[in-house]
Amino acid sequence: TNVNAQNVPTGTITGSVADAETGEALIGVNIILAGKTLGAASDLKGHYVIKNVPAGTYSMFASMIGYQRKKISGVEVTGNAVIRVDILLHQETYKVDEIVIKAKSLNDNELSLLRQRGKASSVSDAISAESMSRFSASTAATAMTHVTGASLMDGKYVVIRGLGNRYTTAALNGNELPSSDPDKKAVQLDMIPAALLANIVTVKTFTPDRPGNFSGGSININTKDFPERFLTKISLSSSFNTETQFGASFLTYPGGSRDWIGMDDGSRQMPAILNEPGVQVPDIGSAYTDPEKAELLDKMTRAFNTSMSPVSRRAPLNQSYSISMGGKTGLFDNPLGIIGSLSYSRNYTSYQNGIAGRWQLTGDVADVQELVNDFLLNSNKSTDNVLWGGMAKLSYKLSRNHTVEANYMYSQSGESMARYQYGAFPRDLSGNATYETRTLKYTERRLQSFQLNGEHHFDALSGIEVDWAGAFSNSYQDEPDTRFFTDNYTVVERNGQLETNYAIRPSIYPFPTRYFRTMNENDVNGRMSIALPFSSWNGVQGKLKIGGYLSTKNRTFTERRFEIRQDKIRYTGSPDDFFQNENMGILSRYSTGNFYRFGNYVVDLSQLSNNYDGKQVVSAAYLMAEVPVLRSLRAIVGFRYETTRIKVESKDPSMEKGNLDTDDLLPSVNIVYKLQGNMNLRAAYGKTLARPQFREIAPYSSFDFVGDFIYVGNPHLQRTLIDNFDLRWEWFVRPGEVYAVSAFYKVFSDPIERVIRTINGEVGYDNIEKATVAGIELEIRTGLEALFASLRNFHLGMNVALIRSAASIPAEELEAIRSLNPDASGLRPLQGQSPYIINVDLTYDNMSSGTSATLFFNVFGERLTEVSLGGTPNIYEQPRPMLNLSFAQKIIAHFSLKATVNNILDASVKRVHHFNGRDFIATQYALGRSVSLGFSYTL
């Protein structure tokens, strides 16, 4: 249709052009509109844009030397609209007539991700921003629970294929991210708001052009790209939780004036007088008779915040806001893409009447009927979590063949936690005594990343492609003034009256403690690759790729620990009264001579050995070839040579240094056989590795007040080598639909496992001899109109992972186990491994009415969370089915409404020991149901 009318509204046609066989983006394809003088050429990423197209219906032609010319008919353009038309070209190996296809606007990002997956070199899965919105995923962590074979631990750590966080890596736009947790490798994905993201791609098989330190999966988080025209989107929502917002039982404590932005205002920071160079906390013995030391000890003691106990109040409603703006403009006659996003959320969570217990086996399993209880406590815990983040991205096209991008992301999180536990402590207290413990903790986390990357295509150099990137990331975690206070009380009868006697028993548990620690980690990395295309013997294009990678991480970890001890003061049951100013420091001075009496006074128990610096340097070079063996068979082969240098050095020079110095050759083979146009069979082998983390080889001990464990590093840990075998059949039935079956098998040499060394809860890290993991994954995404025409708006998604793992138990540990249980197996599952993971979603999507609804179900199988010492059974987290419902409706132009109900089943989080057919509870609590309502505006 030739449109000649004056003042006709114009639109934009955009899309991408790719090789129909390999899925590779094609550069320099000419796209023109029939009967018009409008057209464009595809760029480095295969993208093209035709602007100022008058409203009407057109035919388009796409042509390139070496490919069959393609005609696309029925391209309908409406005023001010952006129409997307993606094009696949077939290589021209024999003369055929012109191919004519019917245009279809591909506005669903999930379709694009499935197409990329079908053409990818590796076994991979992905979730788009569209699906994140449909599932009401608020962070990258919750989004990952919808990926095949993925589950979530502690609300932030992703477990893929049943493998723990050490076997998973996370990258932002291809550049590896550091962890903000000093005790774990995994990136805390709850820090990254979903509102900033375009998609998350999880690669499950290794190719030499990516870092080799993963086995479960390599997660690449991609931030939003700019739209073809300027758009603004604003969203806001509010929610409540049945466990948190109902009632006045939310635990909290006085914080700082900047808690609302996830930052401490300094009110929790260590008193300045304790940080002065050369100043030491005086010993109480010398302070009794030395006026100068007595006054200094008094000042230091009174400098601490006196709040040591949580208070109850009503929790406000949860809230969430986001805004994003972006589009394209011109700079020096070349296109410049700009996008910026900002999101903010504040969520309150709480549970009451939870259970916390510790159990042990104290005799031969044949003679013991049940486990012995160390303690069994009623547990109440509340958290106030603030998360906000921003992202800015610039993309500048220097020419058709050269593009550079700059990307900056910032994420800030502040979590205030208050916990109160009480109950029986039969191991150390008499039967009529009640144990109490209170914990106040604030955790501030910050993650920021700046990235610069470029893509270049050189026609004059045989089509060589150069891809480079550099990134600087900073991860910071501050835990200022964690407060831990424990006491016990007994109720006795005296003279016909009931009396409550309170006591602080340092012989059984610590004095009231104040704990300060910070971690700061900088990561600088760069990568570069050169790809040379070549034509194989069958005329199909292949590619030879070489590249290098360098990453340097530097971590500084510091901690200080103080105890508040008592001299002449008696605890009467009220922490708030006990730590008031009149009970702190000097109480009195005797008139005869210089002799002072103290109430509460501070003792510095900081250890120099608990402060360390860590440095890790990883360098790599690789060679990789993508060879079209046959027109329907591709082989991606190569190797990566990776060197690792890790050094952890305590500030105490007498402590042993943690060192790791390895050089590894990591081969990889991926085979892709196209059974038919939309069906692949994949096979892969790759050798990968897992490194110990700084904390794991740092030679010191630290106490976790919340988990009640003592963590001990092991400077002799070695890295783990893994042989990975994968097989996948996948059928992309129609756009947006897929059936897939995968099988995998992994062999681990020297895997690192966390073990409980003593009955007092000392946790360490060891290399065990060997472990294996085998599994099957099933995936279905399909429309239901094939069953009944009336179900044309319904879509079903389901993925199931069935996994089995076995890890050898170290000989010394096995000997201790069999001393109590002679028939105990010499194998156990890997930590964090679930025997099954099931995700099912049913979606109704009616584009004409603007109505959509999704029902989502998730459950994982029982998984090993803690390894116990000796014959005491290990701790397993029990299955917890999750059922969520979301509903969205477009109201009027530019406005939409969304409502969700999460955790409908409200199954409890439960971790237990199994023994003699009974479950002995280590942890149990319910999180409650959440209901939210939100609005969004798009312009």
Short mmCIF file of C-alpha atoms in Angstrom, two decimals, residues 111-452:
data_model
loop_
_atom_site.label_atom_id
_atom_site.label_comp_id
_atom_site.label_asym_id
_atom_site.label_seq_id
_atom_site.Cartn_x
_atom_site.Cartn_y
_atom_site.Cartn_z
CA LEU A 111 9.11 -15.15 22.70
CA SER A 112 12.44 -13.50 21.98
CA LEU A 113 14.11 -15.28 24.89
CA LEU A 114 12.85 -18.67 23.71
CA ARG A 115 14.15 -17.97 20.22
CA GLN A 116 17.56 -17.04 21.59
CA ARG A 117 17.55 -20.17 23.74
CA GLY A 118 16.86 -22.35 20.73
CA LYS A 119 19.87 -20.91 18.88
CA ALA A 120 22.24 -20.72 21.87
CA SER A 121 25.47 -22.69 22.13
CA SER A 122 24.80 -23.78 25.73
CA VAL A 123 21.98 -25.41 27.66
CA SER A 124 20.20 -22.42 29.20
CA ASP A 125 16.95 -21.14 30.69
CA ALA A 126 15.66 -17.61 31.04
CA ILE A 127 12.94 -15.43 32.52
CA SER A 128 11.89 -12.11 31.03
CA ALA A 129 10.75 -8.85 32.61
CA GLU A 130 7.27 -9.66 31.34
CA SER A 131 7.21 -12.93 33.29
CA MET A 132 8.69 -11.27 36.38
CA SER A 133 5.79 -8.84 36.34
CA ARG A 134 3.26 -11.61 35.75
CA PHE A 135 4.62 -13.61 38.70
CA SER A 136 4.87 -10.46 40.88
CA ALA A 137 8.58 -11.04 41.43
CA SER A 138 9.95 -8.05 43.32
CA THR A 139 13.65 -8.97 43.21
CA ALA A 140 16.02 -11.02 41.07
CA ALA A 141 15.97 -13.67 43.83
CA THR A 142 12.21 -14.26 43.72
CA ALA A 143 12.29 -14.21 39.90
CA MET A 144 14.77 -17.10 39.90
CA THR A 145 12.30 -19.40 41.68
CA HIS A 146 10.43 -19.65 38.35
CA VAL A 147 13.45 -21.02 36.46
CA THR A 148 13.67 -24.76 35.81
CA GLY A 149 15.65 -26.51 38.55
CA ALA A 150 16.07 -23.37 40.70
CA SER A 151 15.00 -22.76 44.29
CA LEU A 152 15.69 -20.17 46.96
CA MET A 153 17.40 -20.47 50.36
CA ASP A 154 16.98 -17.84 53.10
CA GLY A 155 15.08 -15.63 50.66
CA LYS A 156 18.22 -14.49 48.84
CA TYR A 157 20.52 -17.36 47.79
CA VAL A 158 19.71 -19.24 44.59
CA VAL A 159 20.19 -23.01 44.42
CA ILE A 160 20.29 -24.42 40.87
CA ARG A 161 19.91 -28.13 40.15
CA GLY A 162 19.96 -28.76 43.87
CA LEU A 163 23.53 -27.46 44.23
CA GLY A 164 24.45 -24.97 46.95
CA ASN A 165 25.43 -21.37 46.44
CA ARG A 166 29.14 -22.07 45.97
CA TYR A 167 28.33 -23.73 42.63
CA THR A 168 26.44 -20.72 41.25
CA THR A 169 27.82 -17.49 39.83
CA ALA A 170 26.01 -14.22 39.13
CA ALA A 171 26.91 -11.54 36.61
CA LEU A 172 25.43 -8.20 35.64
CA ASN A 173 25.38 -7.68 31.86
CA GLY A 174 28.09 -10.33 31.55
CA ASN A 175 30.40 -8.97 34.27
CA GLU A 176 30.73 -11.04 37.44
CA LEU A 177 29.28 -9.54 40.62
CA PRO A 178 30.86 -9.78 44.08
CA SER A 179 28.98 -11.11 47.09
CA SER A 180 27.93 -8.74 49.86
CA ASP A 181 27.93 -11.58 52.42
CA PRO A 182 31.27 -12.13 54.17
CA ASP A 183 30.46 -15.79 54.78
CA LYS A 184 29.20 -16.91 51.35
CA LYS A 185 30.19 -16.81 47.71
CA ALA A 186 26.71 -16.33 46.28
CA VAL A 187 25.49 -12.87 45.38
CA GLN A 188 22.49 -11.87 47.49
CA LEU A 189 20.04 -11.51 44.64
CA ASP A 190 17.38 -10.00 46.90
CA MET A 191 19.44 -6.78 46.62
CA ILE A 192 18.62 -6.35 42.92
CA PRO A 193 15.10 -4.98 42.25
CA ALA A 194 13.24 -6.72 39.43
CA ALA A 195 11.99 -3.33 38.20
CA LEU A 196 15.49 -2.63 36.82
CA LEU A 197 15.77 -5.82 34.79
CA ALA A 198 15.08 -6.90 31.22
CA ASN A 199 15.73 -10.60 31.76
CA ILE A 200 17.78 -13.18 33.65
CA VAL A 201 19.52 -15.91 31.66
CA THR A 202 20.82 -19.00 33.45
CA VAL A 203 23.45 -21.00 31.55
CA LYS A 204 23.81 -24.60 32.75
CA THR A 205 26.63 -25.90 30.55
CA PHE A 206 30.14 -24.52 30.31
CA THR A 207 31.68 -22.94 27.23
CA PRO A 208 35.25 -21.56 27.30
CA ASP A 209 34.15 -17.95 26.76
CA ARG A 210 32.63 -17.72 30.25
CA PRO A 211 34.30 -18.05 33.71
CA GLY A 212 34.70 -21.66 34.77
CA ASN A 213 33.77 -21.32 38.45
CA PHE A 214 30.27 -22.79 38.33
CA SER A 215 28.48 -26.09 38.05
CA GLY A 216 24.83 -25.59 38.96
CA GLY A 217 24.36 -22.51 36.83
CA SER A 218 25.82 -19.22 35.68
CA ILE A 219 23.26 -16.44 36.15
CA ASN A 220 23.48 -13.38 33.91
CA ILE A 221 21.25 -10.49 35.01
CA ASN A 222 20.55 -8.09 32.16
CA THR A 223 19.35 -4.58 32.87
CA LYS A 224 16.64 -2.93 30.79
CA ASP A 225 17.38 -1.69 27.32
CA PHE A 226 16.09 1.61 26.03
CA PRO A 227 12.84 1.71 24.03
CA GLU A 228 12.68 2.97 20.44
CA ARG A 229 10.68 6.02 21.57
CA PHE A 230 10.69 7.88 24.85
CA LEU A 231 8.60 6.16 27.48
CA THR A 232 7.89 6.77 31.14
CA LYS A 233 6.50 4.16 33.51
CA ILE A 234 5.51 4.77 37.13
CA SER A 235 4.37 2.01 39.49
CA LEU A 236 3.32 1.93 43.12
CA SER A 237 1.89 -0.74 45.39
CA SER A 238 1.11 -1.51 49.02
CA SER A 239 0.62 -4.80 50.85
CA PHE A 240 0.00 -6.39 54.21
CA ASN A 241 0.90 -9.73 55.77
CA THR A 242 -1.34 -11.73 58.11
CA GLU A 243 1.56 -12.52 60.47
CA THR A 244 2.96 -9.00 60.53
CA GLN A 245 0.42 -6.21 60.10
CA PHE A 246 -2.35 -7.72 62.25
CA GLY A 247 -1.86 -7.04 65.96
CA ALA A 248 0.74 -5.10 67.91
CA SER A 249 3.37 -7.83 68.14
CA PHE A 250 5.94 -6.48 65.67
CA LEU A 251 9.34 -6.36 67.41
CA THR A 252 11.54 -3.36 66.90
CA TYR A 253 13.97 -1.03 68.67
CA PRO A 254 15.07 2.61 68.38
CA GLY A 255 17.11 2.97 65.21
CA GLY A 256 18.41 5.89 63.22
CA SER A 257 16.82 8.77 61.33
CA ARG A 258 17.98 7.35 57.98
CA ASP A 259 16.68 3.80 58.39
CA TRP A 260 13.98 4.64 55.83
CA ILE A 261 16.67 4.80 53.12
CA GLY A 262 18.52 1.70 54.30
CA MET A 263 21.42 3.59 55.87
CA ASP A 264 22.47 3.95 59.47
CA ASP A 265 22.78 7.60 60.52
CA GLY A 266 25.66 6.90 62.88
CA SER A 267 23.60 6.21 65.98
CA ARG A 268 24.63 2.55 65.82
CA GLN A 269 28.28 3.20 65.06
CA MET A 270 30.98 2.27 67.52
CA PRO A 271 31.57 5.10 70.03
CA ALA A 272 34.35 7.38 68.81
CA ILE A 273 36.22 7.14 72.10
CA LEU A 274 36.78 3.42 71.47
CA ASN A 275 38.26 4.12 68.04
CA GLU A 276 40.86 6.66 69.10
CA PRO A 277 44.39 5.52 68.14
CA GLY A 278 46.31 3.96 71.01
CA VAL A 279 43.39 4.16 73.48
CA GLN A 280 42.58 0.89 75.25
CA VAL A 281 39.68 -0.06 77.45
CA PRO A 282 41.03 -0.10 81.05
CA ASP A 283 40.94 -3.31 83.03
CA ILE A 284 38.37 -3.22 85.85
CA GLY A 285 40.99 -4.31 88.38
CA SER A 286 43.17 -1.29 87.77
CA ALA A 287 40.16 1.05 87.41
CA TYR A 288 39.10 0.33 91.00
CA THR A 289 41.95 2.42 92.38
CA ASP A 290 43.16 4.56 89.47
CA PRO A 291 41.05 7.74 89.06
CA GLU A 292 42.21 8.35 85.47
CA LYS A 293 41.40 4.81 84.36
CA ALA A 294 38.14 4.80 86.31
CA GLU A 295 36.99 7.97 84.54
CA LEU A 296 38.02 6.59 81.13
CA LEU A 297 36.22 3.29 81.73
CA ASP A 298 33.16 5.22 82.86
CA LYS A 299 33.15 7.36 79.69
CA MET A 300 33.60 4.36 77.45
CA THR A 301 30.81 2.43 79.13
CA ARG A 302 28.37 5.33 79.00
CA ALA A 303 29.16 5.96 75.31
CA PHE A 304 27.12 2.91 74.23
CA ASN A 305 23.48 3.06 73.27
CA THR A 306 21.55 1.64 76.23
CA SER A 307 18.79 -0.10 74.24
CA MET A 308 19.27 -3.89 74.60
CA SER A 309 15.74 -5.27 74.27
CA PRO A 310 13.07 -5.15 71.54
CA VAL A 311 9.71 -3.50 72.04
CA SER A 312 6.37 -4.40 70.43
CA ARG A 313 4.31 -2.16 68.16
CA ARG A 314 2.09 -2.29 65.09
CA ALA A 315 3.86 -2.68 61.75
CA PRO A 316 2.98 -0.20 58.97
CA LEU A 317 1.85 -1.43 55.55
CA ASN A 318 4.52 -2.57 53.10
CA GLN A 319 5.16 -0.19 50.22
CA SER A 320 6.88 -0.22 46.84
CA TYR A 321 7.54 2.42 44.14
CA SER A 322 9.37 2.47 40.83
CA ILE A 323 9.89 4.82 37.91
CA SER A 324 11.73 4.32 34.62
CA MET A 325 12.33 6.64 31.68
CA GLY A 326 14.14 6.10 28.44
CA GLY A 327 14.32 6.37 24.69
CA LYS A 328 16.51 7.24 21.73
CA THR A 329 17.90 10.54 20.56
CA GLY A 330 20.69 11.69 18.27
CA LEU A 331 24.25 12.83 18.93
CA PHE A 332 26.49 13.93 16.05
CA ASP A 333 24.01 12.34 13.65
CA ASN A 334 24.36 8.96 15.38
CA PRO A 335 21.75 7.30 17.64
CA LEU A 336 22.14 7.54 21.42
CA GLY A 337 20.01 5.36 23.68
CA ILE A 338 19.26 6.47 27.24
CA ILE A 339 17.41 4.77 30.06
CA GLY A 340 17.19 5.39 33.79
CA SER A 341 15.29 3.51 36.49
CA LEU A 342 14.75 3.96 40.21
CA SER A 343 12.89 1.70 42.62
CA TYR A 344 12.17 1.74 46.36
CA SER A 345 10.48 -0.72 48.70
CA ARG A 346 10.04 -1.15 52.44
CA ASN A 347 8.75 -4.46 53.72
CA TYR A 348 8.00 -5.66 57.23
CA THR A 349 8.06 -9.38 58.06
CA SER A 350 7.44 -11.11 61.36
CA TYR A 351 6.60 -14.39 63.01
CA GLN A 352 5.53 -15.31 66.51
CA ASN A 353 5.56 -18.62 68.37
CA GLY A 354 8.23 -20.15 66.21
CA ILE A 355 10.44 -22.93 67.54
CA ALA A 356 14.24 -23.07 67.86
CA GLY A 357 15.84 -26.25 69.20
CA ARG A 358 19.12 -28.10 69.45
CA TRP A 359 19.40 -31.87 69.82
CA GLN A 360 22.11 -34.50 70.07
CA LEU A 361 22.55 -38.25 70.15
CA THR A 362 24.37 -39.21 73.35
CA GLY A 363 24.54 -42.99 73.17
CA ASP A 364 24.50 -46.03 70.92
CA VAL A 365 21.64 -45.73 68.44
CA ALA A 366 20.42 -49.22 69.39
CA ASP A 367 19.98 -48.21 73.04
CA VAL A 368 18.55 -44.70 72.62
CA GLN A 369 14.89 -44.01 71.98
CA GLU A 370 15.10 -40.27 71.35
CA LEU A 371 17.53 -37.41 70.98
CA VAL A 372 18.62 -35.41 74.02
CA ASN A 373 17.44 -31.81 74.03
CA ASP A 374 20.03 -29.07 74.65
CA PHE A 375 17.40 -26.35 74.41
CA LEU A 376 13.90 -25.82 73.02
CA LEU A 377 12.78 -22.21 72.71
CA ASN A 378 9.76 -20.23 71.63
CA SER A 379 11.02 -17.84 68.95
CA ASN A 380 9.68 -14.43 67.87
CA LYS A 381 11.39 -12.43 65.16
CA SER A 382 10.65 -9.29 63.11
CA THR A 383 12.49 -7.53 60.31
CA ASP A 384 12.15 -4.12 58.69
CA ASN A 385 13.80 -4.26 55.26
CA VAL A 386 14.43 -1.28 53.00
CA LEU A 387 15.63 -1.87 49.44
CA TRP A 388 16.17 0.74 46.79
CA GLY A 389 18.20 0.87 43.65
CA GLY A 390 18.88 2.81 40.51
CA MET A 391 20.24 2.11 37.08
CA ALA A 392 21.42 4.34 34.24
CA LYS A 393 22.44 3.12 30.82
CA LEU A 394 23.84 4.86 27.74
CA SER A 395 24.38 3.23 24.37
CA TYR A 396 26.04 5.12 21.53
CA LYS A 397 26.35 3.84 18.00
CA LEU A 398 29.58 5.29 16.57
CA SER A 399 28.62 3.82 13.22
CA ARG A 400 26.68 0.86 11.92
CA ASN A 401 29.51 -1.48 12.93
CA HIS A 402 30.71 0.07 16.17
CA THR A 403 28.79 0.49 19.44
CA VAL A 404 29.85 1.41 22.98
CA GLU A 405 27.72 1.18 26.14
CA ALA A 406 28.06 2.47 29.69
CA ASN A 407 26.00 1.05 32.53
CA TYR A 408 25.81 2.00 36.20
CA MET A 409 23.77 0.19 38.83
CA TYR A 410 23.42 0.98 42.52
CA SER A 411 21.52 -1.02 45.13
CA GLN A 412 21.14 -0.20 48.84
CA SER A 413 19.60 -2.38 51.50
CA GLY A 414 19.08 -1.88 55.22
CA GLU A 415 17.57 -4.58 57.41
CA SER A 416 16.68 -4.00 61.05
CA MET A 417 16.03 -7.25 62.92
CA ALA A 418 14.77 -7.86 66.45
CA ARG A 419 14.41 -11.32 68.00
CA TYR A 420 13.22 -12.64 71.37
CA GLN A 421 13.46 -16.29 72.39
CA TYR A 422 12.60 -18.03 75.64
CA GLY A 423 12.13 -21.54 76.95
CA ALA A 424 13.80 -24.59 78.40
CA PHE A 425 17.58 -25.06 78.38
CA PRO A 426 17.91 -28.51 79.99
CA ARG A 427 21.56 -28.93 79.03
CA ASP A 428 22.73 -26.17 81.37
CA LEU A 429 19.76 -25.04 83.46
CA SER A 430 17.52 -26.78 85.98
CA GLY A 431 14.04 -27.88 84.95
CA ASN A 432 12.26 -24.93 86.60
CA ALA A 433 14.50 -22.29 84.97
CA THR A 434 13.52 -20.35 81.84
CA TYR A 435 16.17 -19.18 79.39
CA GLU A 436 15.75 -15.83 77.58
CA THR A 437 17.76 -14.33 74.74
CA ARG A 438 17.33 -11.06 72.87
CA THR A 439 19.08 -10.01 69.68
CA LEU A 440 19.04 -6.61 67.97
CA LYS A 441 20.80 -6.45 64.62
CA TYR A 442 21.10 -3.99 61.75
CA THR A 443 22.64 -4.97 58.41
CA GLU A 444 23.43 -2.36 55.80
CA ARG A 445 24.38 -3.67 52.36
CA ARG A 446 25.48 -1.78 49.27
CA LEU A 447 26.24 -3.07 45.79
CA GLN A 448 27.32 -0.84 42.95
CA SER A 449 28.73 -1.61 39.54
CA PHE A 450 30.02 0.52 36.69
CA GLN A 451 30.50 -1.14 33.32
CA LEU A 452 31.85 -0.05 29.97
#
